[in-house]
Structure formats: structure tokens, C-alpha cells
Amino acid sequence: CDNSKDSKTDVRYEDGTVRLRNSNIELMDQDILYHLALGSGSHDLVEMFGDVKFVCLGGTPKRMEQFAHYIMGEIGHKLPTGTTLQDISQFSYRYSMYKVGPVLSISHGMGLPSMGILLHEVIKLMYHAKVKDPVFLRIGTSGGIGIEPGTVVISEQTVDGLLRPYYELAVLGKIVQRPAVLDKKLMRELKALHHAEDPYETVTGKTMCTTDFYEGQGRLDGAFCDFNENEKMEYLEKIQSANVINMEMESLAFAALTHSAGIRSAVICVTIVDRLKGDQNYRSTIFMELLIRLPGMKISMGSKEKIRSG
Ligand code: R2B
């Protein structure tokens, strides 16, 4: 809603808590975070989530459960005796959410609408829980453009299929464009975690976010295809010369909505195929392990002290 234009430069409260740019929410008796199976009236959100520092979003429920277990080991988080890690959002039957100390691990599904809906609710969750200075990380898979499968790409910019750095949405019959901005400092901090002995490259570059996996990413192997191999290659080479190094389907909404909320965020994707070499030669299983460990590096190495003290 466009009812808080005045707070454009003032996106957070002085103490670092998230300021909502929608004054309607304050006027509501309770706010139901429907797709998370949580609510400001039904749950003590400050008690449950007030200590969150990192919000990690990845595609599938299973991967985010595995990631939560991985992080638990990394930061030495102990669950109370006799308890196991619970999917907090299990009864939404939409997304999965796990909390491991200061880390939230949440599945976002596939595509911009799924990411957008989730972010509305997670950003409101941050607000209701009075979380201070949260960092949001999207961890995902992607198709590489001219880079070795297994490469870790940290996005410096995200663009749509027309190479525009905006997240576009039709609102009340008009197109609204929100700039998709990622935190450059966070990107550099993440890049600096790469070790020379790591068995994969870590690179930064532009990420293209498409609204479809098949035709939208120039694949020849969908149920429909009205272009030929030459046209496909011409397009992929064109975006490569515009410095696009990978393609995925959620980063525009992620960058735009976190930026609008004044939340620092980064997109980290592993490439599972080089699209200049083919459409289907996925090597996903080898790289899932890597994907699960990636933001863990940031959380466990980059910010262990912070986590321990706060
Ligand atoms: C990467 O992988 C998914 C498609 O297979 C999609 O969510 C994305 O961005």
C-alpha cells in the first residue's frame, strides 16, 4: 500500500527493528500470517522470533530442513532434551520453517509469486517480532551462463528477462516497478569467505530472474518451443555480453522486497548446468551438499561471535 511514502528514506526504526511501510497493519486487531501458520494474536512472536539474526530462504522444504540441521551442528545449537527440530509452518501446508537459535531456515517454493507472498509475511513477522537488523540470504540453484557447473554465484545485481533491474507487479490495474537492490557490502563479505582450497569457484556477477524455467530461460526442451537452437544461442550470448552469469526465478522479488523493507540481503546460488552447453545436463545431486553448506559458511564463520554474544 502506498500509505507511507513519507518514510521512504527512513526504512528502519533507530534501534534497527523493521519498520513496516504499510500503516494498515498497526490498525488491525491481529495480523494472520496465513501461509506461515502464525499470527500476531495467536502467537507470542517476540518470544518465538525476537532473537533472529539470519533468515535463509531456499527452494525446497527438505533442503531447508537439512540446512537447519547443518547449521545446528555449525553453531553448536542444542535443542532441549527429548525434542526434535519442528517445522513451525507445517500446518500451512505451503512453506516450511525451521528455527535454530538465531537462524531461520525457510522454503520459498518456485518462482516470483511464491517468493513474493512469503516475503510479505516474513517481513511482517520481523516487524511483529521486533527483530533487529536481520540479514536475509537466498540460497538456491541456478543455470550458469558460460561458467563451470558447481560454481557459486553471489549476485551483484538481479535483472528480469529484458535485462531490467526491477521487480514489476500489476497493482490495481497498473504496473508498479520496485528497484531490485542487493547489499554490495554483504556480497563482498560473502565473497571473502571463499578459500583458495575450496574445490569450487566463487564469483560475483549479474543474475537474470525469469518468470519461467523453459521458454523463459530459452530452453528447447519444454512442452512448447517456437525458437530454434541458433536463436536460443544468440539470446544467451547477448545476455552473457551484458554480464549475466546465471539464471534463476526468485531473486528479483527477493532483492526488491528486502530493499524496500530496509533489510540487508544477498543471493547465493550454485550453478547446476552451463546453459551455453545444454539444457538438461544437470549435475544437481553433487551440488546439493554444497548448497546446504553455503550460507552456513557465512553464519558460522563470518558471524559466530555475533551469534554467541547476541
Ligand atoms: C532454481 O531452481 C528452480 C527451478 O528448477 C527455481 O526455483 C530456481 O530459481
PDB file of C-alpha atoms and ligand atoms in Angstrom:
ATOM      1  CA  CYS A   1       0.000   0.000   0.000  1.00  0.00           C
ATOM      2  CA  ASP A   2       1.204   3.477  -0.827  1.00  0.00           C
ATOM      3  CA  ASN A   3       0.279   4.993   2.522  1.00  0.00           C
ATOM      4  CA  SER A   4       3.776   5.556   3.910  1.00  0.00           C
ATOM      5  CA  LYS A   5       5.647   7.387   1.161  1.00  0.00           C
ATOM      6  CA  ASP A   6       6.935   9.742   3.858  1.00  0.00           C
ATOM      7  CA  SER A   7       9.109   7.007   5.375  1.00  0.00           C
ATOM      8  CA  LYS A   8      10.961   6.243   2.140  1.00  0.00           C
ATOM      9  CA  THR A   9      14.380   7.224   3.478  1.00  0.00           C
ATOM     10  CA  ASP A  10      13.590   6.083   6.978  1.00  0.00           C
ATOM     11  CA  VAL A  11      13.068   2.399   6.392  1.00  0.00           C
ATOM     12  CA  ARG A  12      14.041   1.168   9.842  1.00  0.00           C
ATOM     13  CA  TYR A  13      13.494   2.327  13.397  1.00  0.00           C
ATOM     14  CA  GLU A  14      16.531   3.752  15.203  1.00  0.00           C
ATOM     15  CA  ASP A  15      17.071   0.542  17.171  1.00  0.00           C
ATOM     16  CA  GLY A  16      17.331  -1.477  13.927  1.00  0.00           C
ATOM     17  CA  THR A  17      13.863  -3.028  14.097  1.00  0.00           C
ATOM     18  CA  VAL A  18      11.960  -3.350  10.832  1.00  0.00           C
ATOM     19  CA  ARG A  19       9.537  -0.509  10.079  1.00  0.00           C
ATOM     20  CA  LEU A  20       6.539  -1.594   8.044  1.00  0.00           C
ATOM     21  CA  ARG A  21       5.662   0.642   5.133  1.00  0.00           C
ATOM     22  CA  ASN A  22       2.006  -0.157   5.490  1.00  0.00           C
ATOM     23  CA  SER A  23       0.167   1.701   8.248  1.00  0.00           C
ATOM     24  CA  ASN A  24      -2.905  -0.541   7.808  1.00  0.00           C
ATOM     25  CA  ILE A  25      -1.181  -3.283   9.790  1.00  0.00           C
ATOM     26  CA  GLU A  26      -0.943  -1.230  13.003  1.00  0.00           C
ATOM     27  CA  LEU A  27      -4.677  -0.608  12.876  1.00  0.00           C
ATOM     28  CA  MET A  28      -5.564  -4.298  12.730  1.00  0.00           C
ATOM     29  CA  ASP A  29      -6.524  -6.205  15.900  1.00  0.00           C
ATOM     30  CA  GLN A  30      -4.363  -9.082  14.790  1.00  0.00           C
ATOM     31  CA  ASP A  31      -2.356  -9.960  11.720  1.00  0.00           C
ATOM     32  CA  ILE A  32      -2.710 -13.511  10.428  1.00  0.00           C
ATOM     33  CA  LEU A  33       0.410 -14.710   8.613  1.00  0.00           C
ATOM     34  CA  TYR A  34      -1.701 -17.220   6.771  1.00  0.00           C
ATOM     35  CA  HIS A  35       0.934 -19.039   4.693  1.00  0.00           C
ATOM     36  CA  LEU A  36       3.256 -19.396   7.683  1.00  0.00           C
ATOM     37  CA  ALA A  37       0.534 -20.710  10.040  1.00  0.00           C
ATOM     38  CA  LEU A  38       1.383 -17.932  12.517  1.00  0.00           C
ATOM     39  CA  GLY A  39      -0.434 -14.837  13.777  1.00  0.00           C
ATOM     40  CA  SER A  40       0.204 -11.797  15.919  1.00  0.00           C
ATOM     41  CA  GLY A  41      -2.877 -12.613  18.003  1.00  0.00           C
ATOM     42  CA  SER A  42      -2.374 -16.359  18.295  1.00  0.00           C
ATOM     43  CA  HIS A  43       1.395 -16.499  18.909  1.00  0.00           C
ATOM     44  CA  ASP A  44       3.890 -14.578  21.035  1.00  0.00           C
ATOM     45  CA  LEU A  45       6.017 -13.625  18.030  1.00  0.00           C
ATOM     46  CA  VAL A  46       8.517 -11.570  20.069  1.00  0.00           C
ATOM     47  CA  GLU A  47       9.145 -14.547  22.350  1.00  0.00           C
ATOM     48  CA  MET A  48       9.351 -17.002  19.443  1.00  0.00           C
ATOM     49  CA  PHE A  49      11.377 -14.969  16.939  1.00  0.00           C
ATOM     50  CA  GLY A  50      12.780 -11.871  18.694  1.00  0.00           C
ATOM     51  CA  ASP A  51      16.362 -13.241  18.667  1.00  0.00           C
ATOM     52  CA  VAL A  52      16.509 -13.933  14.888  1.00  0.00           C
ATOM     53  CA  LYS A  53      19.608 -12.609  13.084  1.00  0.00           C
ATOM     54  CA  PHE A  54      19.675 -14.546   9.814  1.00  0.00           C
ATOM     55  CA  VAL A  55      16.771 -15.526   7.581  1.00  0.00           C
ATOM     56  CA  CYS A  56      17.825 -18.126   4.996  1.00  0.00           C
ATOM     57  CA  LEU A  57      15.422 -18.846   2.157  1.00  0.00           C
ATOM     58  CA  GLY A  58      15.816 -21.770  -0.224  1.00  0.00           C
ATOM     59  CA  GLY A  59      13.556 -23.578  -2.663  1.00  0.00           C
ATOM     60  CA  THR A  60      12.505 -26.880  -1.137  1.00  0.00           C
ATOM     61  CA  PRO A  61      11.202 -27.870   2.318  1.00  0.00           C
ATOM     62  CA  LYS A  62      13.580 -30.857   2.532  1.00  0.00           C
ATOM     63  CA  ARG A  63      16.683 -28.847   1.695  1.00  0.00           C
ATOM     64  CA  MET A  64      15.805 -26.190   4.252  1.00  0.00           C
ATOM     65  CA  GLU A  65      15.261 -28.869   6.886  1.00  0.00           C
ATOM     66  CA  GLN A  66      18.685 -30.318   6.064  1.00  0.00           C
ATOM     67  CA  PHE A  67      20.162 -26.830   6.145  1.00  0.00           C
ATOM     68  CA  ALA A  68      18.670 -26.239   9.606  1.00  0.00           C
ATOM     69  CA  HIS A  69      20.312 -29.458  10.853  1.00  0.00           C
ATOM     70  CA  TYR A  70      23.616 -28.454   9.268  1.00  0.00           C
ATOM     71  CA  ILE A  71      23.508 -25.022  10.924  1.00  0.00           C
ATOM     72  CA  MET A  72      22.660 -26.618  14.253  1.00  0.00           C
ATOM     73  CA  GLY A  73      25.954 -28.517  14.110  1.00  0.00           C
ATOM     74  CA  GLU A  74      27.895 -25.492  12.874  1.00  0.00           C
ATOM     75  CA  ILE A  75      26.824 -23.107  15.617  1.00  0.00           C
ATOM     76  CA  GLY A  76      26.634 -25.798  18.301  1.00  0.00           C
ATOM     77  CA  HIS A  77      22.964 -25.142  18.974  1.00  0.00           C
ATOM     78  CA  LYS A  78      21.403 -27.669  21.352  1.00  0.00           C
ATOM     79  CA  LEU A  79      17.697 -28.474  21.365  1.00  0.00           C
ATOM     80  CA  PRO A  80      16.060 -29.095  24.741  1.00  0.00           C
ATOM     81  CA  THR A  81      16.466 -32.767  25.746  1.00  0.00           C
ATOM     82  CA  GLY A  82      13.866 -35.035  24.218  1.00  0.00           C
ATOM     83  CA  THR A  83      12.837 -32.559  21.499  1.00  0.00           C
ATOM     84  CA  THR A  84      13.446 -32.562  17.739  1.00  0.00           C
ATOM     85  CA  LEU A  85      13.526 -29.799  15.162  1.00  0.00           C
ATOM     86  CA  GLN A  86       9.946 -28.866  14.236  1.00  0.00           C
ATOM     87  CA  ASP A  87       8.561 -27.366  11.044  1.00  0.00           C
ATOM     88  CA  ILE A  88       6.950 -24.251  12.536  1.00  0.00           C
ATOM     89  CA  SER A  89       4.796 -23.698   9.436  1.00  0.00           C
ATOM     90  CA  GLN A  90       3.830 -27.329   8.901  1.00  0.00           C
ATOM     91  CA  PHE A  91       0.099 -26.671   9.191  1.00  0.00           C
ATOM     92  CA  SER A  92       0.158 -24.050   6.453  1.00  0.00           C
ATOM     93  CA  TYR A  93       0.903 -26.931   4.034  1.00  0.00           C
ATOM     94  CA  ARG A  94       2.677 -24.291   1.893  1.00  0.00           C
ATOM     95  CA  TYR A  95       6.098 -23.346   3.241  1.00  0.00           C
ATOM     96  CA  SER A  96       8.377 -24.984   5.818  1.00  0.00           C
ATOM     97  CA  MET A  97      10.141 -23.013   8.523  1.00  0.00           C
ATOM     98  CA  TYR A  98      12.789 -24.164  10.994  1.00  0.00           C
ATOM     99  CA  LYS A  99      14.404 -22.101  13.740  1.00  0.00           C
ATOM    100  CA  VAL A 100      17.862 -22.901  15.018  1.00  0.00           C
ATOM    101  CA  GLY A 101      18.833 -20.272  17.588  1.00  0.00           C
ATOM    102  CA  PRO A 102      19.213 -17.013  15.651  1.00  0.00           C
ATOM    103  CA  VAL A 103      18.793 -18.663  12.238  1.00  0.00           C
ATOM    104  CA  LEU A 104      15.508 -19.139  10.396  1.00  0.00           C
ATOM    105  CA  SER A 105      15.565 -21.634   7.539  1.00  0.00           C
ATOM    106  CA  ILE A 106      12.500 -21.282   5.303  1.00  0.00           C
ATOM    107  CA  SER A 107      11.459 -22.840   1.983  1.00  0.00           C
ATOM    108  CA  HIS A 108      10.225 -20.383  -0.663  1.00  0.00           C
ATOM    109  CA  GLY A 109       8.935 -22.666  -3.422  1.00  0.00           C
ATOM    110  CA  MET A 110       9.476 -21.878  -7.094  1.00  0.00           C
ATOM    111  CA  GLY A 111       9.078 -18.556  -8.850  1.00  0.00           C
ATOM    112  CA  LEU A 112       8.401 -14.897  -8.103  1.00  0.00           C
ATOM    113  CA  PRO A 113       4.812 -15.156  -6.796  1.00  0.00           C
ATOM    114  CA  SER A 114       5.782 -17.818  -4.274  1.00  0.00           C
ATOM    115  CA  MET A 115       8.797 -15.783  -3.125  1.00  0.00           C
ATOM    116  CA  GLY A 116       6.745 -12.558  -3.044  1.00  0.00           C
ATOM    117  CA  ILE A 117       3.939 -13.970  -0.877  1.00  0.00           C
ATOM    118  CA  LEU A 118       6.448 -15.488   1.525  1.00  0.00           C
ATOM    119  CA  LEU A 119       8.421 -12.249   1.838  1.00  0.00           C
ATOM    120  CA  HIS A 120       5.341 -10.162   2.660  1.00  0.00           C
ATOM    121  CA  GLU A 121       4.705 -12.479   5.580  1.00  0.00           C
ATOM    122  CA  VAL A 122       8.317 -12.951   6.707  1.00  0.00           C
ATOM    123  CA  ILE A 123       8.935  -9.181   6.645  1.00  0.00           C
ATOM    124  CA  LYS A 124       5.776  -8.686   8.724  1.00  0.00           C
ATOM    125  CA  LEU A 125       6.997 -11.450  11.017  1.00  0.00           C
ATOM    126  CA  MET A 126      10.256  -9.496  11.528  1.00  0.00           C
ATOM    127  CA  TYR A 127       8.186  -6.415  12.386  1.00  0.00           C
ATOM    128  CA  HIS A 128       5.844  -8.150  14.838  1.00  0.00           C
ATOM    129  CA  ALA A 129       8.766  -9.980  16.476  1.00  0.00           C
ATOM    130  CA  LYS A 130      10.773  -6.716  16.790  1.00  0.00           C
ATOM    131  CA  VAL A 131      13.785  -8.375  15.173  1.00  0.00           C
ATOM    132  CA  LYS A 132      16.812  -6.065  14.966  1.00  0.00           C
ATOM    133  CA  ASP A 133      18.914  -5.739  11.799  1.00  0.00           C
ATOM    134  CA  PRO A 134      18.078  -9.118  10.259  1.00  0.00           C
ATOM    135  CA  VAL A 135      20.129 -10.322   7.289  1.00  0.00           C
ATOM    136  CA  PHE A 136      18.251 -12.213   4.559  1.00  0.00           C
ATOM    137  CA  LEU A 137      20.049 -14.760   2.353  1.00  0.00           C
ATOM    138  CA  ARG A 138      18.547 -16.566  -0.622  1.00  0.00           C
ATOM    139  CA  ILE A 139      20.352 -19.836  -1.300  1.00  0.00           C
ATOM    140  CA  GLY A 140      19.406 -21.592  -4.472  1.00  0.00           C
ATOM    141  CA  THR A 141      20.173 -23.453  -7.639  1.00  0.00           C
ATOM    142  CA  SER A 142      20.623 -21.741 -10.984  1.00  0.00           C
ATOM    143  CA  GLY A 143      21.693 -22.291 -14.555  1.00  0.00           C
ATOM    144  CA  GLY A 144      25.151 -20.878 -15.313  1.00  0.00           C
ATOM    145  CA  ILE A 145      25.913 -18.854 -18.428  1.00  0.00           C
ATOM    146  CA  GLY A 146      29.395 -19.812 -19.583  1.00  0.00           C
ATOM    147  CA  ILE A 147      30.610 -20.929 -16.168  1.00  0.00           C
ATOM    148  CA  GLU A 148      31.543 -24.343 -14.816  1.00  0.00           C
ATOM    149  CA  PRO A 149      28.679 -26.242 -13.096  1.00  0.00           C
ATOM    150  CA  GLY A 150      29.306 -26.193  -9.357  1.00  0.00           C
ATOM    151  CA  THR A 151      30.343 -22.547  -9.360  1.00  0.00           C
ATOM    152  CA  VAL A 152      28.992 -20.431  -6.525  1.00  0.00           C
ATOM    153  CA  VAL A 153      27.494 -17.177  -7.798  1.00  0.00           C
ATOM    154  CA  ILE A 154      26.909 -14.271  -5.426  1.00  0.00           C
ATOM    155  CA  SER A 155      24.689 -11.791  -7.255  1.00  0.00           C
ATOM    156  CA  GLU A 156      25.765  -8.175  -7.520  1.00  0.00           C
ATOM    157  CA  GLN A 157      22.586  -7.287  -9.412  1.00  0.00           C
ATOM    158  CA  THR A 158      19.470  -9.078 -10.453  1.00  0.00           C
ATOM    159  CA  VAL A 159      17.622  -8.310 -13.702  1.00  0.00           C
ATOM    160  CA  ASP A 160      14.487  -9.549 -15.453  1.00  0.00           C
ATOM    161  CA  GLY A 161      14.316 -11.336 -18.827  1.00  0.00           C
ATOM    162  CA  LEU A 162      14.584  -7.938 -20.543  1.00  0.00           C
ATOM    163  CA  LEU A 163      17.724  -7.083 -18.519  1.00  0.00           C
ATOM    164  CA  ARG A 164      15.835  -4.526 -16.367  1.00  0.00           C
ATOM    165  CA  PRO A 165      16.731  -4.248 -12.650  1.00  0.00           C
ATOM    166  CA  TYR A 166      13.141  -4.027 -11.430  1.00  0.00           C
ATOM    167  CA  TYR A 167      10.528  -6.271  -9.899  1.00  0.00           C
ATOM    168  CA  GLU A 168       7.304  -5.479 -11.745  1.00  0.00           C
ATOM    169  CA  LEU A 169       3.864  -6.171 -10.376  1.00  0.00           C
ATOM    170  CA  ALA A 170       0.397  -5.267 -11.613  1.00  0.00           C
ATOM    171  CA  VAL A 171      -1.287  -3.456  -8.696  1.00  0.00           C
ATOM    172  CA  LEU A 172      -4.853  -2.151  -9.093  1.00  0.00           C
ATOM    173  CA  GLY A 173      -4.515  -2.404 -12.849  1.00  0.00           C
ATOM    174  CA  LYS A 174      -1.222  -0.513 -13.068  1.00  0.00           C
ATOM    175  CA  ILE A 175       2.352  -1.727 -13.333  1.00  0.00           C
ATOM    176  CA  VAL A 176       4.382  -0.935 -10.222  1.00  0.00           C
ATOM    177  CA  GLN A 177       8.182  -1.191 -10.540  1.00  0.00           C
ATOM    178  CA  ARG A 178      10.323  -1.713  -7.457  1.00  0.00           C
ATOM    179  CA  PRO A 179      14.103  -1.465  -7.791  1.00  0.00           C
ATOM    180  CA  ALA A 180      15.812  -4.777  -7.098  1.00  0.00           C
ATOM    181  CA  VAL A 181      18.793  -3.813  -4.934  1.00  0.00           C
ATOM    182  CA  LEU A 182      21.135  -6.191  -3.133  1.00  0.00           C
ATOM    183  CA  ASP A 183      23.603  -5.224  -0.401  1.00  0.00           C
ATOM    184  CA  LYS A 184      27.042  -4.807  -2.026  1.00  0.00           C
ATOM    185  CA  LYS A 185      28.914  -4.879   1.284  1.00  0.00           C
ATOM    186  CA  LEU A 186      27.257  -8.153   2.267  1.00  0.00           C
ATOM    187  CA  MET A 187      28.118  -9.538  -1.179  1.00  0.00           C
ATOM    188  CA  ARG A 188      31.792  -8.674  -0.594  1.00  0.00           C
ATOM    189  CA  GLU A 189      31.723 -10.184   2.915  1.00  0.00           C
ATOM    190  CA  LEU A 190      30.333 -13.426   1.481  1.00  0.00           C
ATOM    191  CA  LYS A 191      32.858 -13.476  -1.368  1.00  0.00           C
ATOM    192  CA  ALA A 192      35.665 -13.034   1.161  1.00  0.00           C
ATOM    193  CA  LEU A 193      34.650 -16.339   2.808  1.00  0.00           C
ATOM    194  CA  HIS A 194      35.919 -18.238  -0.233  1.00  0.00           C
ATOM    195  CA  HIS A 195      39.121 -20.166   0.460  1.00  0.00           C
ATOM    196  CA  ALA A 196      41.768 -20.845  -2.167  1.00  0.00           C
ATOM    197  CA  GLU A 197      41.500 -24.575  -1.370  1.00  0.00           C
ATOM    198  CA  ASP A 198      37.713 -24.731  -1.892  1.00  0.00           C
ATOM    199  CA  PRO A 199      37.016 -27.232  -4.700  1.00  0.00           C
ATOM    200  CA  TYR A 200      34.744 -24.754  -6.494  1.00  0.00           C
ATOM    201  CA  GLU A 201      34.949 -21.186  -7.766  1.00  0.00           C
ATOM    202  CA  THR A 202      33.064 -18.330  -6.129  1.00  0.00           C
ATOM    203  CA  VAL A 203      32.238 -15.480  -8.465  1.00  0.00           C
ATOM    204  CA  THR A 204      30.096 -12.342  -8.470  1.00  0.00           C
ATOM    205  CA  GLY A 205      28.024 -11.091 -11.379  1.00  0.00           C
ATOM    206  CA  LYS A 206      24.574 -10.354 -12.719  1.00  0.00           C
ATOM    207  CA  THR A 207      21.742 -12.816 -12.163  1.00  0.00           C
ATOM    208  CA  MET A 208      18.809 -12.979 -14.549  1.00  0.00           C
ATOM    209  CA  CYS A 209      15.480 -13.757 -12.870  1.00  0.00           C
ATOM    210  CA  THR A 210      12.885 -15.202 -15.238  1.00  0.00           C
ATOM    211  CA  THR A 211       9.184 -15.976 -14.887  1.00  0.00           C
ATOM    212  CA  ASP A 212       9.511 -19.412 -16.459  1.00  0.00           C
ATOM    213  CA  PHE A 213      12.006 -22.281 -16.390  1.00  0.00           C
ATOM    214  CA  TYR A 214      11.527 -23.465 -20.002  1.00  0.00           C
ATOM    215  CA  GLU A 215      10.699 -20.859 -22.665  1.00  0.00           C
ATOM    216  CA  GLY A 216      11.529 -18.018 -20.261  1.00  0.00           C
ATOM    217  CA  GLN A 217      15.104 -19.310 -19.926  1.00  0.00           C
ATOM    218  CA  GLY A 218      15.465 -20.136 -23.619  1.00  0.00           C
ATOM    219  CA  ARG A 219      15.237 -23.906 -23.205  1.00  0.00           C
ATOM    220  CA  LEU A 220      14.493 -26.011 -26.248  1.00  0.00           C
ATOM    221  CA  ASP A 221      13.069 -28.891 -24.203  1.00  0.00           C
ATOM    222  CA  GLY A 222       9.767 -27.580 -22.825  1.00  0.00           C
ATOM    223  CA  ALA A 223       6.328 -28.742 -23.986  1.00  0.00           C
ATOM    224  CA  PHE A 224       6.342 -25.719 -26.310  1.00  0.00           C
ATOM    225  CA  CYS A 225       9.177 -24.053 -28.202  1.00  0.00           C
ATOM    226  CA  ASP A 226       8.814 -21.530 -31.013  1.00  0.00           C
ATOM    227  CA  PHE A 227      12.525 -20.750 -31.484  1.00  0.00           C
ATOM    228  CA  ASN A 228      15.490 -22.711 -32.755  1.00  0.00           C
ATOM    229  CA  GLU A 229      18.932 -23.514 -31.389  1.00  0.00           C
ATOM    230  CA  ASN A 230      20.522 -20.534 -33.182  1.00  0.00           C
ATOM    231  CA  GLU A 231      18.014 -18.079 -31.744  1.00  0.00           C
ATOM    232  CA  LYS A 232      18.479 -19.563 -28.300  1.00  0.00           C
ATOM    233  CA  MET A 233      22.267 -19.217 -28.500  1.00  0.00           C
ATOM    234  CA  GLU A 234      22.012 -15.685 -29.843  1.00  0.00           C
ATOM    235  CA  TYR A 235      19.935 -14.705 -26.791  1.00  0.00           C
ATOM    236  CA  LEU A 236      22.196 -16.475 -24.275  1.00  0.00           C
ATOM    237  CA  GLU A 237      25.275 -14.875 -25.806  1.00  0.00           C
ATOM    238  CA  LYS A 238      23.582 -11.481 -25.756  1.00  0.00           C
ATOM    239  CA  ILE A 239      22.835 -11.727 -22.038  1.00  0.00           C
ATOM    240  CA  GLN A 240      26.330 -13.081 -21.418  1.00  0.00           C
ATOM    241  CA  SER A 241      27.791  -9.970 -23.019  1.00  0.00           C
ATOM    242  CA  ALA A 242      25.558  -7.945 -20.663  1.00  0.00           C
ATOM    243  CA  ASN A 243      27.467  -9.711 -17.805  1.00  0.00           C
ATOM    244  CA  VAL A 244      24.702 -12.140 -16.826  1.00  0.00           C
ATOM    245  CA  ILE A 245      26.373 -15.235 -15.383  1.00  0.00           C
ATOM    246  CA  ASN A 246      23.400 -17.196 -14.076  1.00  0.00           C
ATOM    247  CA  MET A 247      19.618 -17.537 -14.281  1.00  0.00           C
ATOM    248  CA  GLU A 248      17.049 -18.369 -11.663  1.00  0.00           C
ATOM    249  CA  MET A 249      13.467 -17.468 -10.781  1.00  0.00           C
ATOM    250  CA  GLU A 250      13.140 -15.649  -7.431  1.00  0.00           C
ATOM    251  CA  SER A 251      15.903 -13.074  -6.968  1.00  0.00           C
ATOM    252  CA  LEU A 252      14.007 -10.019  -8.301  1.00  0.00           C
ATOM    253  CA  ALA A 253      11.234 -10.207  -5.695  1.00  0.00           C
ATOM    254  CA  PHE A 254      13.773 -11.108  -3.022  1.00  0.00           C
ATOM    255  CA  ALA A 255      16.031  -8.127  -3.805  1.00  0.00           C
ATOM    256  CA  ALA A 256      13.174  -5.653  -4.322  1.00  0.00           C
ATOM    257  CA  LEU A 257      11.103  -6.518  -1.249  1.00  0.00           C
ATOM    258  CA  THR A 258      14.032  -6.791   1.175  1.00  0.00           C
ATOM    259  CA  HIS A 259      15.410  -3.495  -0.154  1.00  0.00           C
ATOM    260  CA  SER A 260      12.017  -1.784   0.233  1.00  0.00           C
ATOM    261  CA  ALA A 261      11.919  -3.016   3.829  1.00  0.00           C
ATOM    262  CA  GLY A 262      15.467  -1.746   4.537  1.00  0.00           C
ATOM    263  CA  ILE A 263      16.733  -5.296   5.096  1.00  0.00           C
ATOM    264  CA  ARG A 264      20.293  -6.270   4.062  1.00  0.00           C
ATOM    265  CA  SER A 265      20.165  -9.191   1.682  1.00  0.00           C
ATOM    266  CA  ALA A 266      22.249 -11.347  -0.652  1.00  0.00           C
ATOM    267  CA  VAL A 267      21.570 -14.018  -3.268  1.00  0.00           C
ATOM    268  CA  ILE A 268      23.919 -17.017  -3.360  1.00  0.00           C
ATOM    269  CA  CYS A 269      23.289 -19.672  -5.998  1.00  0.00           C
ATOM    270  CA  VAL A 270      25.182 -22.712  -7.124  1.00  0.00           C
ATOM    271  CA  THR A 271      25.067 -23.412 -10.866  1.00  0.00           C
ATOM    272  CA  ILE A 272      23.993 -26.926 -11.808  1.00  0.00           C
ATOM    273  CA  VAL A 273      24.343 -26.681 -15.590  1.00  0.00           C
ATOM    274  CA  ASP A 274      26.153 -24.488 -18.142  1.00  0.00           C
ATOM    275  CA  ARG A 275      23.348 -23.279 -20.411  1.00  0.00           C
ATOM    276  CA  LEU A 276      25.802 -22.497 -23.215  1.00  0.00           C
ATOM    277  CA  LYS A 277      26.447 -26.255 -23.339  1.00  0.00           C
ATOM    278  CA  GLY A 278      22.915 -27.612 -22.976  1.00  0.00           C
ATOM    279  CA  ASP A 279      19.516 -27.543 -21.339  1.00  0.00           C
ATOM    280  CA  GLN A 280      19.372 -30.834 -19.466  1.00  0.00           C
ATOM    281  CA  ASN A 281      22.834 -31.859 -18.331  1.00  0.00           C
ATOM    282  CA  TYR A 282      22.063 -31.235 -14.656  1.00  0.00           C
ATOM    283  CA  ARG A 283      24.545 -32.244 -12.041  1.00  0.00           C
ATOM    284  CA  SER A 284      22.283 -31.307  -9.170  1.00  0.00           C
ATOM    285  CA  THR A 285      22.886 -34.078  -6.673  1.00  0.00           C
ATOM    286  CA  ILE A 286      26.609 -33.375  -6.465  1.00  0.00           C
ATOM    287  CA  PHE A 287      25.939 -29.747  -5.719  1.00  0.00           C
ATOM    288  CA  MET A 288      23.080 -30.010  -3.230  1.00  0.00           C
ATOM    289  CA  GLU A 289      25.546 -30.739  -0.462  1.00  0.00           C
ATOM    290  CA  LEU A 290      27.445 -27.590  -1.379  1.00  0.00           C
ATOM    291  CA  LEU A 291      24.252 -25.560  -1.461  1.00  0.00           C
ATOM    292  CA  ILE A 292      23.296 -26.655   2.013  1.00  0.00           C
ATOM    293  CA  ARG A 293      26.696 -25.612   3.350  1.00  0.00           C
ATOM    294  CA  LEU A 294      26.996 -22.236   1.619  1.00  0.00           C
ATOM    295  CA  PRO A 295      25.233 -19.743   3.881  1.00  0.00           C
ATOM    296  CA  GLY A 296      26.385 -21.839   6.787  1.00  0.00           C
ATOM    297  CA  MET A 297      29.843 -20.551   5.971  1.00  0.00           C
ATOM    298  CA  LYS A 298      28.627 -17.011   6.383  1.00  0.00           C
ATOM    299  CA  ILE A 299      26.672 -17.716   9.514  1.00  0.00           C
ATOM    300  CA  SER A 300      29.143 -19.967  11.234  1.00  0.00           C
ATOM    301  CA  MET A 301      32.414 -18.353  10.177  1.00  0.00           C
ATOM    302  CA  GLY A 302      31.514 -14.777   9.438  1.00  0.00           C
ATOM    303  CA  SER A 303      29.304 -14.156  12.394  1.00  0.00           C
ATOM    304  CA  LYS A 304      29.972 -16.785  15.026  1.00  0.00           C
ATOM    305  CA  GLU A 305      30.983 -14.166  17.553  1.00  0.00           C
ATOM    306  CA  LYS A 306      27.867 -12.143  16.887  1.00  0.00           C
ATOM    307  CA  ILE A 307      25.675 -15.193  17.276  1.00  0.00           C
ATOM    308  CA  ARG A 308      27.350 -16.211  20.519  1.00  0.00           C
ATOM    309  CA  SER A 309      27.093 -12.780  22.050  1.00  0.00           C
ATOM    310  CA  GLY A 310      23.680 -11.897  20.797  1.00  0.00           C
TER     311      GLY A 310
HETATM  312  C1  R2B B   1      16.042 -22.542  -9.451  1.00  0.00           C
HETATM  313  O1  R2B B   1      15.589 -23.811  -9.490  1.00  0.00           O
HETATM  314  C2  R2B B   1      14.162 -23.798  -9.587  1.00  0.00           C
HETATM  315  C3  R2B B   1      13.733 -24.348 -10.934  1.00  0.00           C
HETATM  316  O2  R2B B   1      14.151 -25.672 -11.072  1.00  0.00           O
HETATM  317  C4  R2B B   1      13.754 -22.374  -9.390  1.00  0.00           C
HETATM  318  O3  R2B B   1      13.161 -22.178  -8.128  1.00  0.00           O
HETATM  319  C5  R2B B   1      15.027 -21.668  -9.410  1.00  0.00           C
HETATM  320  O4  R2B B   1      15.114 -20.360  -9.256  1.00  0.00           O
END
